[in-house]
Coordinates of N, CA and C in Angstrom, one line a residue:
M1 N 98.3 57.2 83.8 CA 97.5 57.9 82.9 C 96.0 57.6 83.1
A2 N 95.7 56.5 83.7 CA 94.2 56.2 84.0 C 93.6 57.3 84.9
Q3 N 94.5 57.9 85.7 CA 94.0 58.9 86.7 C 94.2 60.3 86.2
D4 N 94.7 60.5 85.0 CA 95.0 61.8 84.5 C 93.7 62.4 83.9
L5 N 93.2 63.4 84.6 CA 92.0 64.1 84.2 C 92.0 64.8 82.9
R6 N 93.1 64.9 82.3 CA 93.2 65.6 81.0 C 92.7 64.7 79.9
H7 N 92.7 63.4 80.1 CA 92.3 62.4 79.1 C 90.8 62.2 79.2
Q8 N 90.1 61.9 78.1 CA 88.7 61.5 78.1 C 88.6 60.2 78.8
L9 N 87.4 60.0 79.4 CA 87.2 58.8 80.3 C 87.4 57.5 79.5
A10 N 86.9 57.4 78.3 CA 87.1 56.2 77.5 C 88.6 55.8 77.4
Y11 N 89.4 56.7 77.2 CA 90.9 56.4 77.1 C 91.5 56.1 78.4
R12 N 90.9 56.7 79.5 CA 91.4 56.4 80.8 C 91.0 55.0 81.2
I13 N 89.9 54.5 80.7 CA 89.5 53.1 80.9 C 90.5 52.2 80.2
H14 N 90.9 52.6 79.0 CA 91.9 51.8 78.2 C 93.2 51.8 78.9
F15 N 93.6 52.9 79.5 CA 94.9 53.0 80.2 C 94.8 52.1 81.5
A16 N 93.6 52.1 82.1 CA 93.5 51.2 83.3 C 93.6 49.7 82.9
A17 N 93.0 49.4 81.8 CA 93.0 48.0 81.3 C 94.5 47.6 81.0
L18 N 95.2 48.5 80.3 CA 96.6 48.2 80.0 C 97.5 48.1 81.3
G19 N 97.2 49.1 82.2 CA 98.0 49.1 83.4 C 97.8 48.0 84.4
W20 N 96.6 47.4 84.5 CA 96.3 46.4 85.4 C 96.1 45.0 84.8
A21 N 96.4 44.9 83.5 CA 96.1 43.6 82.8 C 97.1 42.5 83.3
D22 N 96.5 41.3 83.3 CA 97.3 40.1 83.6 C 97.8 39.6 82.3
R23 N 98.3 38.4 82.3 CA 98.9 37.8 81.1 C 97.9 37.5 80.0
H24 N 96.6 37.5 80.4 CA 95.6 37.2 79.4 C 94.8 38.5 78.9
G25 N 95.3 39.6 79.4 CA 94.7 40.9 79.0 C 93.4 41.2 79.8
H26 N 93.3 40.6 81.0 CA 92.2 40.9 81.9 C 92.7 41.8 83.0
A27 N 92.0 42.9 83.3 CA 92.3 43.7 84.5 C 91.1 43.7 85.4
S28 N 91.3 43.0 86.5 CA 90.2 42.9 87.5 C 90.2 44.0 88.5
F29 N 89.0 44.5 88.9 CA 88.9 45.5 89.9 C 87.8 45.1 90.9
G30 N 88.0 45.3 92.1 CA 87.0 45.1 93.2 C 85.9 46.0 93.0
P31 N 84.8 45.8 93.8 CA 83.6 46.6 93.8 C 84.0 48.1 94.0
G32 N 83.6 49.0 93.0 CA 83.8 50.4 93.2 C 85.2 50.9 92.9
K33 N 86.2 49.9 92.6 CA 87.6 50.3 92.5 C 87.8 51.1 91.1
L34 N 87.2 50.7 90.1 CA 87.3 51.4 88.8 C 86.8 52.8 88.9
A35 N 85.6 52.9 89.5 CA 84.9 54.2 89.7 C 85.8 55.1 90.5
A36 N 86.5 54.6 91.6 CA 87.3 55.3 92.4 C 88.6 55.8 91.6
L37 N 89.1 54.9 90.8 CA 90.3 55.2 90.0 C 90.0 56.3 89.0
L38 N 88.8 56.3 88.4 CA 88.4 57.3 87.4 C 87.8 58.6 88.0
G39 N 87.5 58.6 89.3 CA 87.0 59.8 89.9 C 88.0 60.9 90.1
K40 N 87.5 62.0 90.7 CA 88.4 63.1 90.9 C 88.2 63.7 92.3
E41 N 89.3 64.2 92.8 CA 89.3 64.8 94.1 C 88.8 63.9 95.2
G42 N 89.1 62.6 95.1 CA 88.8 61.6 96.1 C 87.3 61.1 96.0
K43 N 86.6 61.7 95.0 CA 85.2 61.2 94.9 C 85.1 60.3 93.7
P44 N 84.6 59.1 93.9 CA 84.5 58.1 92.8 C 83.5 58.6 91.7
L45 N 83.7 58.1 90.5 CA 82.8 58.4 89.4 C 81.4 57.7 89.7
S46 N 80.3 58.2 89.3 CA 79.0 57.6 89.5 C 79.0 56.3 88.7
D47 N 78.1 55.4 89.1 CA 77.9 54.2 88.3 C 77.5 54.5 86.9
Q48 N 76.6 55.4 86.7 CA 76.1 55.8 85.3 C 77.3 56.3 84.5
S49 N 78.1 57.2 85.1 CA 79.2 57.8 84.3 C 80.3 56.7 84.0
T50 N 80.5 55.8 84.9 CA 81.4 54.7 84.7 C 80.9 53.8 83.6
N51 N 79.6 53.5 83.6 CA 79.0 52.6 82.5 C 79.0 53.4 81.2
N52 N 78.8 54.7 81.2 CA 78.8 55.4 79.9 C 80.2 55.5 79.3
A53 N 81.2 55.7 80.2 CA 82.6 55.7 79.7 C 83.0 54.3 79.2
L54 N 82.6 53.3 79.9 CA 82.9 51.9 79.5 C 82.2 51.6 78.1
A55 N 81.0 52.0 77.9 CA 80.3 51.9 76.6 C 81.1 52.6 75.5
R56 N 81.6 53.8 75.8 CA 82.3 54.5 74.8 C 83.6 53.8 74.5
A57 N 84.3 53.3 75.5 CA 85.6 52.6 75.3 C 85.3 51.3 74.4
K58 N 84.2 50.7 74.6 CA 83.9 49.5 73.8 C 83.6 49.9 72.4
E59 N 82.9 51.0 72.2 CA 82.5 51.6 70.9 C 83.8 51.9 70.1
L60 N 84.8 52.4 70.8 CA 86.0 52.8 70.2 C 87.0 51.6 70.0
E61 N 86.6 50.4 70.5 CA 87.4 49.2 70.5 C 88.6 49.3 71.3
L62 N 88.6 50.1 72.4 CA 89.7 50.2 73.3 C 89.7 49.1 74.3
V63 N 88.5 48.5 74.6 CA 88.4 47.3 75.4 C 87.4 46.4 74.7
S64 N 87.5 45.2 75.1 CA 86.6 44.1 74.5 C 85.1 44.4 74.9
P65 N 84.2 43.9 74.0 CA 82.8 44.0 74.4 C 82.4 43.2 75.7
R66 N 83.3 42.3 76.0 CA 83.1 41.4 77.2 C 83.5 42.2 78.5
S67 N 84.0 43.4 78.4 CA 84.4 44.2 79.6 C 83.3 44.7 80.4
G68 N 83.6 44.8 81.7 CA 82.6 45.4 82.6 C 83.4 46.1 83.7
A69 N 82.8 46.8 84.6 CA 83.5 47.6 85.6 C 84.4 46.7 86.5
A70 N 84.0 45.4 86.7 CA 84.7 44.5 87.5 C 85.9 43.9 86.8
C71 N 85.9 43.8 85.5 CA 87.0 43.2 84.7 C 87.0 43.8 83.3
L72 N 88.1 44.6 83.1 CA 88.3 45.2 81.7 C 89.1 44.1 80.9
V73 N 88.7 43.9 79.7 CA 89.3 42.9 78.9 C 89.9 43.6 77.6
L74 N 91.2 43.5 77.4 CA 91.8 44.1 76.2 C 91.5 43.2 75.0
P75 N 91.2 43.9 73.8 CA 91.0 43.1 72.6 C 92.3 42.4 72.2
S76 N 92.2 41.2 71.6 CA 93.4 40.4 71.2 C 94.3 41.2 70.3
H77 N 93.8 42.1 69.5 CA 94.7 42.9 68.6 C 95.5 43.9 69.3
V78 N 95.2 44.1 70.6 CA 95.9 45.1 71.4 C 96.8 44.4 72.4
F79 N 96.4 43.2 72.8 CA 97.1 42.5 73.9 C 97.3 41.0 73.5
Q80 N 98.5 40.6 73.3 CA 98.7 39.2 72.9 C 99.8 38.6 73.7
K81 N 99.7 38.6 75.0 CA 100.8 38.1 75.8 C 100.3 36.9 76.6
R82 N 99.9 35.8 75.9 CA 99.3 34.7 76.5 C 100.3 33.7 77.0
K83 N 101.5 34.0 77.3 CA 102.5 33.1 77.8 C 102.6 33.2 79.3
G84 N 103.1 32.1 79.9 CA 103.2 32.1 81.3 C 102.1 31.3 82.0
A85 N 102.2 31.2 83.3 CA 101.3 30.5 84.1 C 99.9 31.2 84.1
P86 N 98.8 30.4 83.8 CA 97.5 31.0 83.7 C 97.0 31.4 85.1
V87 N 96.4 32.6 85.2 CA 95.8 33.0 86.4 C 94.3 33.2 86.1
P88 N 93.4 32.4 86.6 CA 92.0 32.5 86.2 C 91.4 33.8 86.6
C89 N 90.6 34.3 85.7 CA 89.8 35.5 85.9 C 88.5 35.1 86.7
R90 N 88.2 35.8 87.7 CA 87.0 35.4 88.5 C 85.7 35.6 87.8
L91 N 85.7 36.4 86.7 CA 84.5 36.7 86.0 C 84.4 36.0 84.7
H92 N 85.5 35.8 84.0 CA 85.5 35.2 82.7 C 86.2 33.8 82.8
L93 N 85.4 32.8 83.0 CA 86.0 31.5 83.3 C 86.4 30.7 82.1
D94 N 86.2 31.3 80.9 CA 86.4 30.5 79.7 C 87.9 30.7 79.2
R95 N 88.7 31.3 80.0 CA 90.1 31.4 79.4 C 91.1 30.5 80.1

């Protein structure tokens, strides 16, 4: 659903966060990977469009304010699966 162009970008970001989340609700993406996922016809989304969509997703509380293009963080009220072996997030070292 993150790649489904029928959905608004903010919701596609939410779907990407859900689809790639680890046990702590963090979805890590390499450089340009989120923009490529959100793009169309093989062309990645621009940095500005990616950042605007991310800001809208944060405004709608679809992802945590701590989220960025490299790591989407699901809010605790959406994702509470903290069981299992911890896998450290390379950007958010406090978990």
